[in-house]
GROMACS .gro file of C-alpha atoms in nm:
model
  392
    1MET     CA    1   2.488  -2.424   0.518
    2PRO     CA    2   2.321  -2.203   0.251
    3ARG     CA    3   2.467  -1.859   0.195
    4THR     CA    4   2.363  -1.552  -0.005
    5THR     CA    5   2.445  -1.183  -0.024
    6VAL     CA    6   2.097  -1.052   0.070
    7GLY     CA    7   1.843  -1.252   0.266
    8ILE     CA    8   1.489  -1.120   0.215
    9ILE     CA    9   1.203  -1.212   0.448
   10GLY     CA   10   0.862  -1.180   0.284
   11ALA     CA   11   0.740  -1.241  -0.072
   12GLY     CA   12   0.496  -0.956  -0.097
   13PRO     CA   13   0.553  -0.688  -0.361
   14ALA     CA   14   0.835  -0.529  -0.159
   15GLY     CA   15   1.042  -0.844  -0.112
   16LEU     CA   16   0.982  -0.974  -0.464
   17LEU     CA   17   1.061  -0.640  -0.630
   18LEU     CA   18   1.378  -0.602  -0.425
   19SER     CA   19   1.483  -0.954  -0.524
   20HIS     CA   20   1.418  -0.872  -0.890
   21LEU     CA   21   1.607  -0.540  -0.881
   22LEU     CA   22   1.906  -0.698  -0.705
   23HIS     CA   23   1.917  -0.982  -0.958
   24GLN     CA   24   1.938  -0.728  -1.238
   25GLN     CA   25   2.249  -0.586  -1.070
   26GLY     CA   26   2.409  -0.928  -1.030
   27ILE     CA   27   2.346  -0.945  -0.655
   28ASP     CA   28   2.245  -1.292  -0.537
   29ASN     CA   29   1.956  -1.311  -0.292
   30VAL     CA   30   1.708  -1.554  -0.138
   31VAL     CA   31   1.345  -1.478  -0.048
   32LEU     CA   32   1.176  -1.661   0.240
   33GLU     CA   33   0.795  -1.649   0.256
   34LEU     CA   34   0.583  -1.789   0.539
   35ARG     CA   35   0.273  -1.848   0.328
   36SER     CA   36   0.209  -2.066   0.023
   37ARG     CA   37   0.243  -1.926  -0.327
   38ASP     CA   38  -0.131  -1.966  -0.380
   39TYR     CA   39  -0.207  -1.764  -0.066
   40VAL     CA   40   0.033  -1.485  -0.162
   41GLU     CA   41  -0.106  -1.460  -0.515
   42ARG     CA   42  -0.466  -1.439  -0.389
   43ARG     CA   43  -0.415  -1.197  -0.099
   44GLN     CA   44  -0.628  -0.889  -0.173
   45ARG     CA   45  -0.456  -0.561  -0.099
   46ALA     CA   46  -0.397  -0.230  -0.274
   47GLY     CA   47  -0.494  -0.145  -0.628
   48ILE     CA   48  -0.353   0.203  -0.703
   49LEU     CA   49   0.003   0.243  -0.835
   50GLU     CA   50   0.167   0.584  -0.819
   51GLN     CA   51   0.354   0.721  -1.119
   52ASP     CA   52   0.692   0.632  -0.965
   53THR     CA   53   0.578   0.275  -0.892
   54VAL     CA   54   0.461   0.237  -1.251
   55ASP     CA   55   0.795   0.372  -1.375
   56VAL     CA   56   0.998   0.133  -1.158
   57LEU     CA   57   0.801  -0.170  -1.278
   58ARG     CA   58   0.834  -0.064  -1.642
   59GLU     CA   59   1.204   0.017  -1.624
   60SER     CA   60   1.280  -0.313  -1.451
   61GLY     CA   61   1.099  -0.514  -1.717
   62ALA     CA   62   0.819  -0.623  -1.482
   63GLY     CA   63   0.545  -0.397  -1.618
   64GLU     CA   64   0.445  -0.561  -1.946
   65ARG     CA   65   0.118  -0.714  -1.823
   66MET     CA   66   0.045  -0.404  -1.615
   67ASP     CA   67   0.064  -0.194  -1.932
   68ARG     CA   68  -0.167  -0.434  -2.114
   69GLN     CA   69  -0.428  -0.483  -1.844
   70GLY     CA   70  -0.390  -0.189  -1.604
   71LEU     CA   71  -0.621   0.110  -1.618
   72GLU     CA   72  -0.444   0.445  -1.633
   73HIS     CA   73  -0.638   0.710  -1.441
   74HIS     CA   74  -0.593   1.083  -1.480
   75GLY     CA   75  -0.799   1.194  -1.182
   76ILE     CA   76  -1.035   1.115  -0.899
   77GLU     CA   77  -1.382   1.238  -0.812
   78LEU     CA   78  -1.476   1.392  -0.477
   79ARG     CA   79  -1.842   1.374  -0.373
   80PHE     CA   80  -2.005   1.569  -0.093
   81ASP     CA   81  -2.316   1.784  -0.049
   82ARG     CA   82  -2.472   1.567  -0.326
   83ARG     CA   83  -2.230   1.730  -0.570
   84THR     CA   84  -1.923   1.606  -0.754
   85HIS     CA   85  -1.584   1.762  -0.818
   86ARG     CA   86  -1.304   1.615  -1.030
   87ILE     CA   87  -0.933   1.646  -0.945
   88ASP     CA   88  -0.744   1.641  -1.276
   89PHE     CA   89  -0.400   1.493  -1.212
   90PRO     CA   90  -0.204   1.573  -1.531
   91SER     CA   91  -0.301   1.941  -1.541
   92LEU     CA   92  -0.209   1.985  -1.174
   93THR     CA   93   0.108   1.772  -1.158
   94GLY     CA   94   0.290   1.826  -1.486
   95GLY     CA   95   0.143   1.523  -1.659
   96ARG     CA   96   0.164   1.259  -1.385
   97SER     CA   97  -0.110   0.999  -1.330
   98VAL     CA   98  -0.180   0.669  -1.151
   99MET     CA   99  -0.249   0.311  -1.262
  100VAL     CA  100  -0.529   0.088  -1.135
  101TYR     CA  101  -0.364  -0.256  -1.117
  102ALA     CA  102  -0.420  -0.488  -0.824
  103GLN     CA  103  -0.138  -0.580  -0.587
  104THR     CA  104  -0.224  -0.946  -0.645
  105GLU     CA  105  -0.136  -0.900  -1.012
  106VAL     CA  106   0.191  -0.721  -0.930
  107VAL     CA  107   0.283  -1.016  -0.707
  108LYS     CA  108   0.198  -1.269  -0.978
  109ASP     CA  109   0.410  -1.079  -1.230
  110LEU     CA  110   0.710  -1.058  -0.997
  111ILE     CA  111   0.692  -1.426  -0.896
  112ALA     CA  112   0.678  -1.524  -1.263
  113ARG     CA  113   0.976  -1.302  -1.337
  114ARG     CA  114   1.181  -1.441  -1.050
  115GLN     CA  115   1.108  -1.794  -1.170
  116GLN     CA  116   1.199  -1.702  -1.526
  117ASP     CA  117   1.530  -1.560  -1.403
  118GLY     CA  118   1.607  -1.863  -1.185
  119GLY     CA  119   1.561  -1.676  -0.858
  120THR     CA  120   1.523  -1.851  -0.523
  121VAL     CA  121   1.186  -1.784  -0.360
  122LEU     CA  122   1.102  -2.037  -0.089
  123PHE     CA  123   0.732  -2.051  -0.001
  124GLU     CA  124   0.607  -2.198   0.327
  125ALA     CA  125   0.946  -2.108   0.476
  126GLU     CA  126   0.897  -1.971   0.827
  127ALA     CA  127   1.163  -1.729   0.952
  128LEU     CA  128   1.229  -1.826   1.315
  129SER     CA  129   1.496  -1.573   1.411
  130VAL     CA  130   1.730  -1.313   1.268
  131ASP     CA  131   2.069  -1.346   1.433
  132GLY     CA  132   2.396  -1.154   1.432
  133ILE     CA  133   2.253  -0.832   1.292
  134GLU     CA  134   2.513  -0.629   1.482
  135THR     CA  135   2.792  -0.823   1.309
  136ASP     CA  136   2.900  -0.847   0.946
  137ARG     CA  137   2.767  -1.206   0.932
  138PRO     CA  138   2.394  -1.193   1.001
  139SER     CA  139   2.182  -1.501   0.944
  140ILE     CA  140   1.820  -1.610   0.922
  141ARG     CA  141   1.712  -1.929   1.092
  142TYR     CA  142   1.408  -2.072   0.918
  143ARG     CA  143   1.195  -2.384   0.886
  144HIS     CA  144   1.117  -2.528   0.543
  145GLU     CA  145   0.973  -2.865   0.445
  146GLY     CA  146   0.986  -2.987   0.804
  147ALA     CA  147   1.353  -2.908   0.867
  148GLU     CA  148   1.536  -2.612   1.020
  149HIS     CA  149   1.800  -2.429   0.817
  150THR     CA  150   2.026  -2.128   0.858
  151LEU     CA  151   2.078  -1.879   0.576
  152ASP     CA  152   2.401  -1.681   0.613
  153CYS     CA  153   2.389  -1.334   0.458
  154GLU     CA  154   2.574  -1.007   0.433
  155ILE     CA  155   2.250  -0.810   0.462
  156VAL     CA  156   1.902  -0.901   0.586
  157VAL     CA  157   1.597  -0.712   0.461
  158ALA     CA  158   1.265  -0.763   0.641
  159CYS     CA  159   0.968  -0.712   0.408
  160ASP     CA  160   0.751  -0.935   0.624
  161GLY     CA  161   0.473  -0.700   0.724
  162PHE     CA  162   0.347  -0.556   1.050
  163HIS     CA  163   0.332  -0.893   1.231
  164GLY     CA  164   0.658  -1.031   1.093
  165ILE     CA  165   0.974  -1.124   1.278
  166GLY     CA  166   1.183  -0.849   1.117
  167ARG     CA  167   1.087  -0.550   1.329
  168ARG     CA  168   1.069  -0.767   1.641
  169SER     CA  169   1.437  -0.850   1.590
  170VAL     CA  170   1.534  -0.491   1.668
  171PRO     CA  171   1.577  -0.428   2.042
  172ASP     CA  172   1.273  -0.240   2.177
  173ASP     CA  173   1.486   0.031   2.337
  174LEU     CA  174   1.631   0.121   1.996
  175LEU     CA  175   1.296   0.169   1.822
  176THR     CA  176   1.069   0.471   1.841
  177VAL     CA  177   0.711   0.373   1.761
  178THR     CA  178   0.438   0.628   1.690
  179GLU     CA  179   0.085   0.531   1.597
  180ARG     CA  180  -0.278   0.635   1.574
  181THR     CA  181  -0.591   0.420   1.573
  182TYR     CA  182  -0.895   0.563   1.398
  183PRO     CA  183  -1.249   0.523   1.537
  184PHE     CA  184  -1.380   0.344   1.227
  185SER     CA  185  -1.302   0.061   0.985
  186TRP     CA  186  -1.367  -0.018   0.619
  187LEU     CA  187  -1.609  -0.281   0.493
  188GLY     CA  188  -1.461  -0.377   0.157
  189ILE     CA  189  -1.628  -0.581  -0.116
  190LEU     CA  190  -1.537  -0.728  -0.453
  191ALA     CA  191  -1.830  -0.751  -0.694
  192ASP     CA  192  -1.865  -0.909  -1.036
  193VAL     CA  193  -2.012  -0.598  -1.195
  194PRO     CA  194  -1.860  -0.335  -1.426
  195PRO     CA  195  -1.761  -0.018  -1.239
  196SER     CA  196  -2.019   0.259  -1.221
  197CYS     CA  197  -1.748   0.519  -1.278
  198GLU     CA  198  -1.447   0.583  -1.500
  199GLU     CA  199  -1.232   0.709  -1.211
  200LEU     CA  200  -1.231   0.647  -0.837
  201ILE     CA  201  -1.502   0.818  -0.635
  202TYR     CA  202  -1.423   0.939  -0.282
  203ALA     CA  203  -1.752   1.025  -0.111
  204HIS     CA  204  -1.806   1.211   0.216
  205HIS     CA  205  -2.154   1.164   0.361
  206GLU     CA  206  -2.307   1.231   0.701
  207ARG     CA  207  -2.356   0.853   0.736
  208GLY     CA  208  -1.990   0.790   0.664
  209PHE     CA  209  -1.728   0.760   0.393
  210ALA     CA  210  -1.760   0.550   0.076
  211LEU     CA  211  -1.512   0.467  -0.199
  212HIS     CA  212  -1.582   0.331  -0.546
  213SER     CA  213  -1.276   0.168  -0.701
  214MET     CA  214  -1.227  -0.115  -0.949
  215ARG     CA  215  -1.002  -0.408  -1.030
  216SER     CA  216  -1.083  -0.441  -1.400
  217PRO     CA  217  -1.351  -0.334  -1.651
  218GLU     CA  218  -1.562  -0.624  -1.518
  219VAL     CA  219  -1.487  -0.619  -1.143
  220SER     CA  220  -1.568  -0.341  -0.895
  221ARG     CA  221  -1.404  -0.280  -0.557
  222LEU     CA  222  -1.608  -0.073  -0.311
  223TYR     CA  223  -1.575   0.032   0.052
  224LEU     CA  224  -1.799   0.163   0.329
  225GLN     CA  225  -1.698   0.326   0.655
  226VAL     CA  226  -1.828   0.112   0.943
  227ALA     CA  227  -1.780   0.092   1.319
  228PRO     CA  228  -1.452  -0.070   1.432
  229ASP     CA  229  -1.639  -0.353   1.606
  230ASP     CA  230  -1.872  -0.424   1.312
  231SER     CA  231  -1.894  -0.763   1.142
  232THR     CA  232  -1.960  -0.873   0.786
  233ASP     CA  233  -2.244  -1.082   0.933
  234ASN     CA  234  -2.433  -0.755   0.981
  235TRP     CA  235  -2.407  -0.668   0.613
  236PRO     CA  236  -2.615  -0.879   0.374
  237ASP     CA  237  -2.560  -0.791   0.009
  238GLU     CA  238  -2.874  -0.583  -0.032
  239ARG     CA  239  -2.791  -0.369   0.270
  240ILE     CA  240  -2.442  -0.302   0.132
  241TRP     CA  241  -2.573  -0.188  -0.206
  242ASP     CA  242  -2.843   0.027  -0.046
  243GLU     CA  243  -2.592   0.200   0.180
  244LEU     CA  244  -2.346   0.256  -0.105
  245GLU     CA  245  -2.624   0.408  -0.314
  246THR     CA  246  -2.715   0.645  -0.030
  247ARG     CA  247  -2.359   0.764   0.027
  248PHE     CA  248  -2.276   0.809  -0.342
  249ALA     CA  249  -2.601   0.991  -0.423
  250VAL     CA  250  -2.572   1.315  -0.623
  251ASP     CA  251  -2.812   1.561  -0.776
  252GLY     CA  252  -2.786   1.442  -1.134
  253ASP     CA  253  -2.796   1.146  -1.365
  254TRP     CA  254  -2.584   0.872  -1.205
  255THR     CA  255  -2.665   0.511  -1.122
  256LEU     CA  256  -2.477   0.263  -0.905
  257ARG     CA  257  -2.457  -0.073  -1.079
  258ARG     CA  258  -2.525  -0.374  -0.861
  259GLY     CA  259  -2.400  -0.728  -0.902
  260PRO     CA  260  -2.292  -1.047  -0.721
  261ILE     CA  261  -2.061  -0.979  -0.425
  262THR     CA  262  -1.777  -1.233  -0.423
  263GLU     CA  263  -1.580  -1.116  -0.118
  264LYS     CA  264  -1.640  -0.917   0.200
  265SER     CA  265  -1.389  -0.811   0.466
  266ILE     CA  266  -1.347  -0.547   0.736
  267THR     CA  267  -1.018  -0.359   0.771
  268PRO     CA  268  -0.926  -0.144   1.072
  269MET     CA  269  -0.778   0.200   1.012
  270ARG     CA  270  -0.446   0.285   1.171
  271SER     CA  271  -0.125   0.481   1.121
  272PHE     CA  272   0.206   0.339   1.245
  273VAL     CA  273   0.574   0.427   1.207
  274ALA     CA  274   0.874   0.251   1.360
  275GLU     CA  275   1.209   0.427   1.330
  276PRO     CA  276   1.490   0.393   1.249
  277MET     CA  277   1.435   0.153   0.960
  278ARG     CA  278   1.781   0.003   0.998
  279HIS     CA  279   1.971  -0.162   1.281
  280GLY     CA  280   2.312  -0.305   1.206
  281ARG     CA  281   2.279  -0.535   0.904
  282LEU     CA  282   1.899  -0.554   0.927
  283PHE     CA  283   1.686  -0.322   0.714
  284LEU     CA  284   1.308  -0.279   0.740
  285ALA     CA  285   1.087  -0.208   0.439
  286GLY     CA  286   0.715  -0.170   0.375
  287ASP     CA  287   0.463  -0.266   0.642
  288ALA     CA  288   0.741  -0.399   0.865
  289ALA     CA  289   0.822  -0.034   0.935
  290HIS     CA  290   0.507   0.166   0.860
  291ILE     CA  291   0.132   0.140   0.812
  292VAL     CA  292  -0.097   0.400   0.657
  293PRO     CA  293  -0.476   0.406   0.640
  294PRO     CA  294  -0.569   0.311   0.283
  295THR     CA  295  -0.755   0.634   0.207
  296GLY     CA  296  -0.449   0.788   0.041
  297ALA     CA  297  -0.351   0.472  -0.154
  298LYS     CA  298   0.003   0.484  -0.019
  299GLY     CA  299   0.083   0.146   0.142
  300LEU     CA  300   0.207  -0.048  -0.161
  301ASN     CA  301   0.371   0.260  -0.308
  302LEU     CA  302   0.569   0.329   0.008
  303ALA     CA  303   0.692  -0.031   0.007
  304VAL     CA  304   0.808   0.005  -0.353
  305ALA     CA  305   0.982   0.334  -0.270
  306ASP     CA  306   1.161   0.169   0.024
  307VAL     CA  307   1.302  -0.119  -0.177
  308THR     CA  308   1.393   0.106  -0.469
  309LEU     CA  309   1.611   0.305  -0.229
  310LEU     CA  310   1.752  -0.016  -0.084
  311ALA     CA  311   1.830  -0.159  -0.427
  312GLN     CA  312   2.029   0.153  -0.513
  313ALA     CA  313   2.212   0.141  -0.179
  314LEU     CA  314   2.290  -0.230  -0.207
  315THR     CA  315   2.411  -0.188  -0.565
  316ARG     CA  316   2.665   0.072  -0.454
  317TYR     CA  317   2.766  -0.142  -0.157
  318HIS     CA  318   2.807  -0.453  -0.373
  319ALA     CA  319   3.007  -0.275  -0.645
  320HIS     CA  320   3.230  -0.051  -0.435
  321ARG     CA  321   3.186  -0.155  -0.071
  322ASP     CA  322   3.051   0.196  -0.025
  323GLU     CA  323   2.799   0.200   0.261
  324SER     CA  324   2.703   0.568   0.238
  325LEU     CA  325   2.360   0.502   0.084
  326LEU     CA  326   2.295   0.217   0.328
  327ASP     CA  327   2.377   0.455   0.613
  328ALA     CA  328   2.137   0.716   0.468
  329TYR     CA  329   1.857   0.468   0.393
  330SER     CA  330   1.648   0.513   0.707
  331GLU     CA  331   1.659   0.893   0.699
  332ASN     CA  332   1.580   0.908   0.326
  333ALA     CA  333   1.299   0.654   0.347
  334LEU     CA  334   1.140   0.813   0.652
  335ARG     CA  335   1.124   1.152   0.483
  336ARG     CA  336   0.888   1.003   0.224
  337VAL     CA  337   0.709   0.789   0.484
  338TRP     CA  338   0.612   1.087   0.696
  339ARG     CA  339   0.492   1.283   0.391
  340ALA     CA  340   0.268   0.988   0.301
  341GLU     CA  341   0.155   0.947   0.662
  342HIS     CA  342   0.046   1.309   0.670
  343PHE     CA  343  -0.136   1.287   0.338
  344SER     CA  344  -0.312   0.964   0.439
  345TYR     CA  345  -0.411   1.115   0.774
  346THR     CA  346  -0.544   1.426   0.598
  347MET     CA  347  -0.748   1.228   0.347
  348THR     CA  348  -0.882   1.003   0.620
  349THR     CA  349  -0.990   1.276   0.859
  350LEU     CA  350  -1.122   1.491   0.574
  351LEU     CA  351  -1.349   1.228   0.423
  352HIS     CA  352  -1.468   1.019   0.719
  353SER     CA  353  -1.732   1.102   0.976
  354ASP     CA  354  -1.589   1.076   1.326
  355PRO     CA  355  -1.847   0.954   1.581
  356ALA     CA  356  -1.709   1.209   1.828
  357ASP     CA  357  -1.753   1.504   1.592
  358SER     CA  358  -1.931   1.815   1.711
  359ASP     CA  359  -2.133   2.037   1.479
  360PHE     CA  360  -1.826   2.263   1.464
  361ASP     CA  361  -1.605   1.972   1.348
  362ARG     CA  362  -1.852   1.874   1.077
  363ALA     CA  363  -1.875   2.231   0.951
  364LEU     CA  364  -1.495   2.259   0.935
  365ARG     CA  365  -1.471   1.937   0.734
  366LEU     CA  366  -1.723   2.057   0.478
  367SER     CA  367  -1.546   2.392   0.457
  368HIS     CA  368  -1.218   2.213   0.385
  369LEU     CA  369  -1.380   1.998   0.114
  370ARG     CA  370  -1.533   2.305  -0.051
  371TYR     CA  371  -1.193   2.474  -0.044
  372VAL     CA  372  -1.029   2.176  -0.217
  373ALA     CA  373  -1.305   2.183  -0.480
  374ARG     CA  374  -1.274   2.555  -0.550
  375SER     CA  375  -0.903   2.626  -0.508
  376GLU     CA  376  -0.656   2.520  -0.776
  377ALA     CA  377  -0.375   2.536  -0.520
  378ALA     CA  378  -0.559   2.305  -0.279
  379SER     CA  379  -0.649   2.067  -0.562
  380ALA     CA  380  -0.288   2.067  -0.680
  381SER     CA  381  -0.166   1.978  -0.331
  382LEU     CA  382  -0.401   1.681  -0.317
  383ALA     CA  383  -0.309   1.573  -0.670
  384GLU     CA  384   0.068   1.587  -0.629
  385ASN     CA  385   0.050   1.384  -0.308
  386TYR     CA  386  -0.190   1.130  -0.460
  387VAL     CA  387   0.020   1.058  -0.770
  388GLY     CA  388   0.337   1.055  -0.557
  389PHE     CA  389   0.515   1.362  -0.422
  390LYS     CA  390   0.856   1.407  -0.582
  391GLU     CA  391   1.125   1.574  -0.376
  392ASN     CA  392   1.381   1.779  -0.566
   0.00000   0.00000   0.00000
């Protein structure tokens, strides 16, 4: 029967980074991933790395390609009233910035590093149950290559996303779940065209929100606010580009570049938190415990923050059998989670048009945007949350 110190469910960035950090501390671990390696490396997700995420990847030796190919950004652009306003991150946050580097690339880098280091990452390994989490001998029952196996562990960490088995293994009466569903979704596209901007554009328009991001100097990533029941079938390429052009329009010399659209998808907007993030010997990290709307670019960064805390706690436990940081994990992680939830909620409600808005609501939103544009204090608040709020 296989045995390891830490059993990790999920080979997204959270599970892979945790595996990598534990390996560097001499802590053996096994990662079980439901999907194939090809699927995991192609799965399109986030693209903005906070300063702390960048620092963790660099310090752990997993940031070499990120530093070569990533795009460091020192601000974002807000657009509304056909005007533009730039939020300058370094001047407002003591020199901090963000990196544009796709989650798919982070995952590729971490898988390559785990292979290089001889790590055990089992793809197409379906976790069937997490057992014994209230004992000191938890285990994961899983299916791999047509056979069932049991992985005995000292600790189990579920990094297996919102629909994974990890959170469902905690008794319902011990979890407090809070959530919000927003009355809109995002239509996201990838396009083989150089970005029309040097930094991300967040646009508020009476027809709805739009975001101009990028994946590389040759590939653009763009989003449109759409109805929650909309379908990509309703959005031929020309309609998408026309609508983006309308929502990004400003009084001045700016042109939206158009090109071949290679991918379309619609993503619902929701906020979700399950707490506590620990029960017995089972720990939750990333989307297994919390979801944020993507407006604030926090999902991947929260997952990295979770496993960074866990790696520190597990290192102390492994070296000294000191469980104090493990005991504090949920409280410490949730403090950051709720800060990010609030920022993501604020960005989402500030920039999107709610179908239920009254004229009063719309006027308040524009007043708030104008305040952010004109007040250094308001701009600084947005900037420090965007690059990653650091608690003293």
